[in-house]
Structure formats: C-alpha cells, structure tokens
PDB file of C-alpha atoms in Angstrom:
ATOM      1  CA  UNK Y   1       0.789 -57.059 -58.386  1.00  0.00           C
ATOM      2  CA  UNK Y   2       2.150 -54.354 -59.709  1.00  0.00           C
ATOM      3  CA  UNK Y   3       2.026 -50.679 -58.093  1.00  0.00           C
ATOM      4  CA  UNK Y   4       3.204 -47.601 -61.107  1.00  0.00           C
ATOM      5  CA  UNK Y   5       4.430 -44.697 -59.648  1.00  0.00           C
ATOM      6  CA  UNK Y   6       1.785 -42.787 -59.575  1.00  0.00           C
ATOM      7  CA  UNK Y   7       0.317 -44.955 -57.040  1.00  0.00           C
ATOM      8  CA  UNK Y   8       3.101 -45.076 -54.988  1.00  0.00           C
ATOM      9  CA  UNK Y   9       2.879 -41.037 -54.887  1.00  0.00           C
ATOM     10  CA  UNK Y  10      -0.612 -41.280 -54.454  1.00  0.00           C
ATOM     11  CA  UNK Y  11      -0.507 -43.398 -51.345  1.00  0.00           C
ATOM     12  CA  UNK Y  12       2.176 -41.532 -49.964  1.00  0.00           C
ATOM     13  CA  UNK Y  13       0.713 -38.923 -50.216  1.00  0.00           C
ATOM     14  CA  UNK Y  14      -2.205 -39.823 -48.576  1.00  0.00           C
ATOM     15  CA  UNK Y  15      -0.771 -41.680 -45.403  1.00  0.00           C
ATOM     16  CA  UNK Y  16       1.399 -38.037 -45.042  1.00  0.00           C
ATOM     17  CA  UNK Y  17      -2.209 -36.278 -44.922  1.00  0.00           C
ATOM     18  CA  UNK Y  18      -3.611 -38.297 -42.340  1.00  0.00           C
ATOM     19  CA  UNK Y  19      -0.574 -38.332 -39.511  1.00  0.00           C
ATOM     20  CA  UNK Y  20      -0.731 -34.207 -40.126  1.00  0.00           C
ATOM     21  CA  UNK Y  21      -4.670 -34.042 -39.461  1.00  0.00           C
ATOM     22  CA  UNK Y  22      -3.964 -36.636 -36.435  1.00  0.00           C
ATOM     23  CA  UNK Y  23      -1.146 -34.208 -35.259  1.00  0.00           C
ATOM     24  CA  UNK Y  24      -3.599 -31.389 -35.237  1.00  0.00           C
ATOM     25  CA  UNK Y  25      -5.860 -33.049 -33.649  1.00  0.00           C
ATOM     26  CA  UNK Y  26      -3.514 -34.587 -30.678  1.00  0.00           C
ATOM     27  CA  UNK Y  27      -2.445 -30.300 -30.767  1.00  0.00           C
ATOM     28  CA  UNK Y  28      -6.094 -29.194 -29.926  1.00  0.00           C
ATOM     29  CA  UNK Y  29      -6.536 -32.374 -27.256  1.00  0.00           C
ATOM     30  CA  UNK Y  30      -3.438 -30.525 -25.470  1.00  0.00           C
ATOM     31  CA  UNK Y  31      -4.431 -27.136 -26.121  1.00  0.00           C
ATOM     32  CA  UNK Y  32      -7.970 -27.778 -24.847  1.00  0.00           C
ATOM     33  CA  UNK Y  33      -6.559 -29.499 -21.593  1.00  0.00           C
ATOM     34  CA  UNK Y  34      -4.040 -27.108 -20.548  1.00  0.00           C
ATOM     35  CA  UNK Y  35      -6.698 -24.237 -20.197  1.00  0.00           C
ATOM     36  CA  UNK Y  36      -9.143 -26.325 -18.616  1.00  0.00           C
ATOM     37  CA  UNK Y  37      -6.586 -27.013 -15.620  1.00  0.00           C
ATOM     38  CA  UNK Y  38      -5.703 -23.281 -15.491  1.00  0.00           C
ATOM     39  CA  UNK Y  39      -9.571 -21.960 -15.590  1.00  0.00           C
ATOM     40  CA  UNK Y  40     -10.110 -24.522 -12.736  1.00  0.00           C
ATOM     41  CA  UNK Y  41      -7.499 -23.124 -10.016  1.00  0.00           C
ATOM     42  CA  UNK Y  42      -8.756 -20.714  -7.170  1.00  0.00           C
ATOM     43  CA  UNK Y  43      -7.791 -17.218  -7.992  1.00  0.00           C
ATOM     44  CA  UNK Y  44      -6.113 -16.724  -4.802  1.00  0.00           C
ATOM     45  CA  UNK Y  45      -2.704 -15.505  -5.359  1.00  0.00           C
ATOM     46  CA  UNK Y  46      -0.955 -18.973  -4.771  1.00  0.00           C
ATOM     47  CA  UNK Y  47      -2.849 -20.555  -7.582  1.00  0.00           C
ATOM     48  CA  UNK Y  48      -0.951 -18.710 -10.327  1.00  0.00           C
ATOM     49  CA  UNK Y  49       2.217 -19.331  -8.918  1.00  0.00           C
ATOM     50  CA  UNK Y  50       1.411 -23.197  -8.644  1.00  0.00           C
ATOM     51  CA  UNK Y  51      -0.062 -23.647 -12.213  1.00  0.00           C
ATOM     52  CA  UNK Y  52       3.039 -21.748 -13.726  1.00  0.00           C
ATOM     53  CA  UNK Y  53       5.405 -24.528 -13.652  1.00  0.00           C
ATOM     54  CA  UNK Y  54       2.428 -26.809 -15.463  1.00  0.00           C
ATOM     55  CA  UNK Y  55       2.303 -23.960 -18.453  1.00  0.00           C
ATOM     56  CA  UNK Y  56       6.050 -24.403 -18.270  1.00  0.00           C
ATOM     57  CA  UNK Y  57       6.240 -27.989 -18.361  1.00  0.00           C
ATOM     58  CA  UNK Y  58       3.174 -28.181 -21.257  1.00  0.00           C
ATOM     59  CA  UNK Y  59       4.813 -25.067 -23.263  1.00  0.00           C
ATOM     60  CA  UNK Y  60       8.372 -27.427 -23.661  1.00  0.00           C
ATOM     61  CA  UNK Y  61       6.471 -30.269 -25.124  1.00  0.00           C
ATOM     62  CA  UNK Y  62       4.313 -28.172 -27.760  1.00  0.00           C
ATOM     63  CA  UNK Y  63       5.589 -25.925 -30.450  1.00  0.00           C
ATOM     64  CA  UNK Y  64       5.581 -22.385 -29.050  1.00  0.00           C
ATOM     65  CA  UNK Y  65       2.662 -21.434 -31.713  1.00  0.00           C
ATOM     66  CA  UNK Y  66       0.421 -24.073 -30.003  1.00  0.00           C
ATOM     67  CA  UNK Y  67       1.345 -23.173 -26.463  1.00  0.00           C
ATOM     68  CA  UNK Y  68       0.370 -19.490 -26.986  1.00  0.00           C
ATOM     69  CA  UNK Y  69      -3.428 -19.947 -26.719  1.00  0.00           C
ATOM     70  CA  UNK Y  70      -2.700 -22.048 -24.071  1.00  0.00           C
ATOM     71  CA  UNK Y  71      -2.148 -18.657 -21.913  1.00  0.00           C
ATOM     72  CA  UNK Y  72      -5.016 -16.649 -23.541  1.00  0.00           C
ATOM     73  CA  UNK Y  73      -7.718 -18.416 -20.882  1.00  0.00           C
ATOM     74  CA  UNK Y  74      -5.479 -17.533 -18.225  1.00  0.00           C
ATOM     75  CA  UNK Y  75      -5.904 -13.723 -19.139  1.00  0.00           C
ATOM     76  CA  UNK Y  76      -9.335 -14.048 -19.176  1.00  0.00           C
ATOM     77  CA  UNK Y  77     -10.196 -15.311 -15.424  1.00  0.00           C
ATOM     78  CA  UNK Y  78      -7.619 -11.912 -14.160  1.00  0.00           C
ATOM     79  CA  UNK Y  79     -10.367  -9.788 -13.545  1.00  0.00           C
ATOM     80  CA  UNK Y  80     -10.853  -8.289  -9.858  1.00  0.00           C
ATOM     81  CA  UNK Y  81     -12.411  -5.333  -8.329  1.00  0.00           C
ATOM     82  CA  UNK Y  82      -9.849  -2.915  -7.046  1.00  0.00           C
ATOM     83  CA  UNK Y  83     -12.330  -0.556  -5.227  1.00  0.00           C
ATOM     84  CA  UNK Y  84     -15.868   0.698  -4.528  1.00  0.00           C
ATOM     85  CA  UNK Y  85     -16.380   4.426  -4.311  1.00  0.00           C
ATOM     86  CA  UNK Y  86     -19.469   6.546  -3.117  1.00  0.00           C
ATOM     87  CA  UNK Y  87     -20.671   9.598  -3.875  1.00  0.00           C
ATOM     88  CA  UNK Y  88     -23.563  12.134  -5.555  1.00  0.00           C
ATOM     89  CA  UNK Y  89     -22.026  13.056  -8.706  1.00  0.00           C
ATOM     90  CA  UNK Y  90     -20.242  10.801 -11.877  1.00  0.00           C
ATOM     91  CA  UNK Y  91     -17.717  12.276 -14.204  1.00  0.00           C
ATOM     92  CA  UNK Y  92     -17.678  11.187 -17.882  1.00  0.00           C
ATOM     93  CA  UNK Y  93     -15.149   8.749 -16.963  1.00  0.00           C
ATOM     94  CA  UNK Y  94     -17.495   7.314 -15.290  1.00  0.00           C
ATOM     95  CA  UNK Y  95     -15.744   7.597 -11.618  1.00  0.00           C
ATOM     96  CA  UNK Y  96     -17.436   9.538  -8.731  1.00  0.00           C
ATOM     97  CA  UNK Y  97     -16.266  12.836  -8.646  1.00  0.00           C
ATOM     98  CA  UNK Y  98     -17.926  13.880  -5.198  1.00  0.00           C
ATOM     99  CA  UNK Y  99     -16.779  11.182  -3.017  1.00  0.00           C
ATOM    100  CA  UNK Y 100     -18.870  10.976  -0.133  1.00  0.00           C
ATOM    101  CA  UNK Y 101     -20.214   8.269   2.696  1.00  0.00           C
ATOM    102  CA  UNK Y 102     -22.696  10.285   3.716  1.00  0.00           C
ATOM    103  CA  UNK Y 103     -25.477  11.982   2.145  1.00  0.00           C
ATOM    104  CA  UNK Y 104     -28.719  13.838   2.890  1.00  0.00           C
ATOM    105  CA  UNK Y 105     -32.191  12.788   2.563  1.00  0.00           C
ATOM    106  CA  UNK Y 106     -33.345  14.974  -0.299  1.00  0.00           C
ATOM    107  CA  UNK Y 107     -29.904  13.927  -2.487  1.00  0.00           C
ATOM    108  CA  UNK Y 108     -32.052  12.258  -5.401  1.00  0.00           C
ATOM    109  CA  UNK Y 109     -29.461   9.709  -6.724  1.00  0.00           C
ATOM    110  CA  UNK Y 110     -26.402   7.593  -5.033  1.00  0.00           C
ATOM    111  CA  UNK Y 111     -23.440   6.537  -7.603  1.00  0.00           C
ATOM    112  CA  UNK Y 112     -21.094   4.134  -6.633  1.00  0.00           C
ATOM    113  CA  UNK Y 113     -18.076   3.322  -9.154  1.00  0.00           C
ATOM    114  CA  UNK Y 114     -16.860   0.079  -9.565  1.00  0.00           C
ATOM    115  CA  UNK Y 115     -13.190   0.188 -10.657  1.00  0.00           C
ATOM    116  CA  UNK Y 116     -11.940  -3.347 -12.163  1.00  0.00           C
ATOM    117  CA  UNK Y 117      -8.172  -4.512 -12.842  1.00  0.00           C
ATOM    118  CA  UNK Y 118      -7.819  -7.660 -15.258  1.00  0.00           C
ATOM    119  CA  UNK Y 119      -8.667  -8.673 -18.406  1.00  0.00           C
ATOM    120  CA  UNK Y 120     -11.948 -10.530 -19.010  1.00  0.00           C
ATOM    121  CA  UNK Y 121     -14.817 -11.931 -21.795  1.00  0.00           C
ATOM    122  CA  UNK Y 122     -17.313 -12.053 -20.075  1.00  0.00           C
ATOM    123  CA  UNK Y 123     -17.722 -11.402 -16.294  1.00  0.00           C
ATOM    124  CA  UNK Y 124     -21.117 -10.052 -14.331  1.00  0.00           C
ATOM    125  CA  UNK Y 125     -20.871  -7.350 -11.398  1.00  0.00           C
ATOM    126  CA  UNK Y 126     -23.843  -7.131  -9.001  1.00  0.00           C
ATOM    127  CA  UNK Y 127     -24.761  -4.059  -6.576  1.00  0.00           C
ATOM    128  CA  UNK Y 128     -27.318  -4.702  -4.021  1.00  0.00           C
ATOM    129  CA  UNK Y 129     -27.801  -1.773  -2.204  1.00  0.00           C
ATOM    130  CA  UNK Y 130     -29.785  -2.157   1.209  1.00  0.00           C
ATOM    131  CA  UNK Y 131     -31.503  -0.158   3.969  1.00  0.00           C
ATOM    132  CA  UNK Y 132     -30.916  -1.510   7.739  1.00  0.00           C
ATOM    133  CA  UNK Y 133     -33.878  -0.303   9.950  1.00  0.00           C
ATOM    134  CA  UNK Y 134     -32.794  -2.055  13.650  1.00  0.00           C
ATOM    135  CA  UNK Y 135     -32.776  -5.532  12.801  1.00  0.00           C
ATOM    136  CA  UNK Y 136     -34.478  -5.362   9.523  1.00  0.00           C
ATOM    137  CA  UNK Y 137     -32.521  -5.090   6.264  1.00  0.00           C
ATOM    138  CA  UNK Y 138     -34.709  -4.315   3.282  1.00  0.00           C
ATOM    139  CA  UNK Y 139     -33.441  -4.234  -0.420  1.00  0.00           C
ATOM    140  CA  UNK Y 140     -33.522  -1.129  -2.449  1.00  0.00           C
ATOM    141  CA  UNK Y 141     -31.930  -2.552  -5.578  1.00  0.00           C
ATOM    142  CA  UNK Y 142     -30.200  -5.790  -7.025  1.00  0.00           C
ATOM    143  CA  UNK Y 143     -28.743  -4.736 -10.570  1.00  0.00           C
ATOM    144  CA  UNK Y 144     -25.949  -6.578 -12.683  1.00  0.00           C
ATOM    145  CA  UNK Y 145     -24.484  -5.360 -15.119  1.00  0.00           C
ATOM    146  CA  UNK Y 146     -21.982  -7.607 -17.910  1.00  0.00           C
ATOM    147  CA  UNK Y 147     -19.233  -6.045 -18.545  1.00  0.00           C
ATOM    148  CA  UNK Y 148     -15.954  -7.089 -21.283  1.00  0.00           C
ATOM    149  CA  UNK Y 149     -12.437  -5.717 -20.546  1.00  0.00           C
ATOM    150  CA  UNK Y 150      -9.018  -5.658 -21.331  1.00  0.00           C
ATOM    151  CA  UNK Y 151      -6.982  -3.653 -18.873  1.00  0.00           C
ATOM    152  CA  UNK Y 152      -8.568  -1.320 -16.231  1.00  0.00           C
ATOM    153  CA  UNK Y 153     -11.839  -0.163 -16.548  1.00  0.00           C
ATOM    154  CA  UNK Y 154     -14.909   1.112 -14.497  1.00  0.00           C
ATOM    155  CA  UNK Y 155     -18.213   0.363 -14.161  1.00  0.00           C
ATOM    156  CA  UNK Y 156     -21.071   2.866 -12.683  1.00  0.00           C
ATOM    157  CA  UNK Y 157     -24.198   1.658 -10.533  1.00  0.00           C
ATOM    158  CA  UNK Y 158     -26.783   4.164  -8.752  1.00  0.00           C
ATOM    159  CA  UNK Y 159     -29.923   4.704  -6.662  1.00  0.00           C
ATOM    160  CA  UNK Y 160     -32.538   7.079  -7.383  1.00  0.00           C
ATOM    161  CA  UNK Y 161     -35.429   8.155  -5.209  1.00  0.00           C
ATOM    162  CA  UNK Y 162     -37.801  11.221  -6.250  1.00  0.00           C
ATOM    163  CA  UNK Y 163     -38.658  11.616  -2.375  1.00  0.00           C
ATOM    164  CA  UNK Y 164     -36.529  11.952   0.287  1.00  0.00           C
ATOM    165  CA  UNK Y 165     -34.308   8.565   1.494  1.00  0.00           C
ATOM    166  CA  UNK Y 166     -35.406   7.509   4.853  1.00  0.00           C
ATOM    167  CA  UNK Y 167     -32.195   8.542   7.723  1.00  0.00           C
ATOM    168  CA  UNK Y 168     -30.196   5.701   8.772  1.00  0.00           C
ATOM    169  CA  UNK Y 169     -27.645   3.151   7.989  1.00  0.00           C
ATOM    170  CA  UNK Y 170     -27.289   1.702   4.075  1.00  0.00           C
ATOM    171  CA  UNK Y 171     -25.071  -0.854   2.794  1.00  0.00           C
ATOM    172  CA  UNK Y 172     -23.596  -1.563  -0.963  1.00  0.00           C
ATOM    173  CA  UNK Y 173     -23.005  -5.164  -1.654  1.00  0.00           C
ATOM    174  CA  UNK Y 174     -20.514  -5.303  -4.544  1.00  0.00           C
ATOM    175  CA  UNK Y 175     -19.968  -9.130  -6.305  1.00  0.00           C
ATOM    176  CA  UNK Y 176     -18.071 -10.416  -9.108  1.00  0.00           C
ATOM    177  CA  UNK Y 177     -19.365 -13.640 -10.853  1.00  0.00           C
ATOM    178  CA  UNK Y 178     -21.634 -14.196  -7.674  1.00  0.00           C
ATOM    179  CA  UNK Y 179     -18.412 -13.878  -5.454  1.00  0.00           C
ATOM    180  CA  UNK Y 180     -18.350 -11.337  -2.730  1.00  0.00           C
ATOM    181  CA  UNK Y 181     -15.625  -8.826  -4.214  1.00  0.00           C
ATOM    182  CA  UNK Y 182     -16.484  -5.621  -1.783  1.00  0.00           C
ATOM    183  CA  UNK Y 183     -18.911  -3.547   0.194  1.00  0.00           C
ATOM    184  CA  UNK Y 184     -19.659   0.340   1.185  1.00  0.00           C
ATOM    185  CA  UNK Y 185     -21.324   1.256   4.145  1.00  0.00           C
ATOM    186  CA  UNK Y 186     -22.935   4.920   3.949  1.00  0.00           C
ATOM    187  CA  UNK Y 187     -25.415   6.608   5.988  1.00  0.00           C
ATOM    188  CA  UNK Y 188     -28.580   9.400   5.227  1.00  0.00           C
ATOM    189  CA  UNK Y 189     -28.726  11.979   7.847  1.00  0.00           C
ATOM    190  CA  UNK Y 190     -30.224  15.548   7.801  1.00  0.00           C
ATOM    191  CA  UNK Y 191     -27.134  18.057   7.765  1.00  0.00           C
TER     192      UNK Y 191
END
C-alpha cells in the first residue's frame, strides 16, 4: 500500500490536533483541581499560608497562563466583615454617620453598617436584630441581603417602628454565608 503525500500530511496533521485538544483538556483537569483544594481550606489565617506552597508547587508544573485562574477562586472566598456600626442616621456612603449604642424610644429607624474587606461573587450577609425581655428573646427582623465586591465595600441594614421601641436590651446578629461574623449590643431607654 501506498500512502501519497497528501495523506501523510493529512494524518499528521490530524494525530497533532488530537494530543493539543488532549493537552487542553489534561490543562482544565488541573485547573479545575487546584481551585477546588483552595475553596475547600478553612479561612482561618493558617489556611492560606498552608495552601500557598500547593499553588507554588501546581504553578511550576503548568504554564504560567494556565496557573493564573488557578488564583482567581482564591480571591473570591477573601471576603470578611471588618466591623458593625450603630446608629440613627446613614450617609450616602452608606456608613452611619451618628454612631450611637443607645437610642430612645420614639427614634423611628436603627441603621447598622456592615463594612466588608475582600473580594467576592457572590456572598449573603444576614442581620437579625432581637429584643431580650428577661429571659425571653423575641425577633424583630431576619433580612439578607447578596452582595458582589471587589475591594472594600459596605452594606446598610435597619429597623423601623412607627411607634415607640419598647426600653430594654437589643441585640444585632451579623453573619456571613450563615457564619457568625459579628454582633452589636444596643439598648432603648428614655433620655
């Protein structure tokens, strides 16, 4: 049998296709496994520390194009709250700009601002606010919001009540993905 050139090229040609779509492919296997292991470590401040050698070891056996989105992930899961501040009045920056912890019964709306460091997608914050009567805690609100970031940003929550808040003790539960991230305690009391 008899092969012309053409076939020869052909075949080649061919055979050269198939080993670069396998390479890609073998690429995305690694690229896809190295953020899995990172999105999976605790995000106590060890954990970065301990997967950086991995990204290191993984980034020396792919091309440095591949091993870039490799680190992306990483970026994402960064996001923590930084602090929770009270008060009766919000600028447009959306940060209280009264600061207080305690407040009077006839104040008709509670802000809290929720400032965030990190970079995220996709992450939900939750306020529950509560009232504690003695023993008895009773929920006044339980609001998330979703909120996308890329550096610091901050996120407002509040309370409203047309009548007067009953005195006594009040609590703001602040949490991140469903992890407890940070609480205010404030009070209502007649001046």
């Amino acid at each position: 049998m008899k092969l012309s050139f053409r076939t020869s090229a052909l075949c080649t040609a061919t055979v050269a296709g198939l080993l670069v779509l396998t390479a890609c492919g073998k690429k995305e296997e690694q690229q896809n496994a190295a953020p899995a292991a990172v999105s999976t470590a605790p995000a106590a401040a060890p954990a970065p520390s301990a997967t950086a050698p991995a990204a290191a070891t993984t980034a020396a056996s792919v091309p440095a194009a591949a091993a870039q989105p490799a680190a992306t992930p990483a970026a994402v899961d960064t996001i923590k709250v930084g602090s929770v501040t009270l008060g009766s009045a919000v600028g447009a920056d959306k940060k209280v700009s009264k600061e207080k912890t305690t407040f009077s019964p006839n104040d008709k709306t509670i802000y809290a601002s929720v400032a965030t460091e990190g970079t995220t997608a996709g992450a939900t914050l939750n306020a529950k606010w509560t009232y504690q009567d003695g023993d008895t805690t009773t929920t006044v609100s339980d609001i998330s919001q979703s909120i996308s970031t890329d550096g610091p940003a901050v996120t407002t929550f509040k309370i409203q009540n047309p009548n007067e808040w009953p005195e006594g003790k009040y609590k703001l539960t602040v949490s991140l993905n469903g992890e407890a991230a940070g609480n205010e305690s404030f009070e209502v009391k007649k001046k």
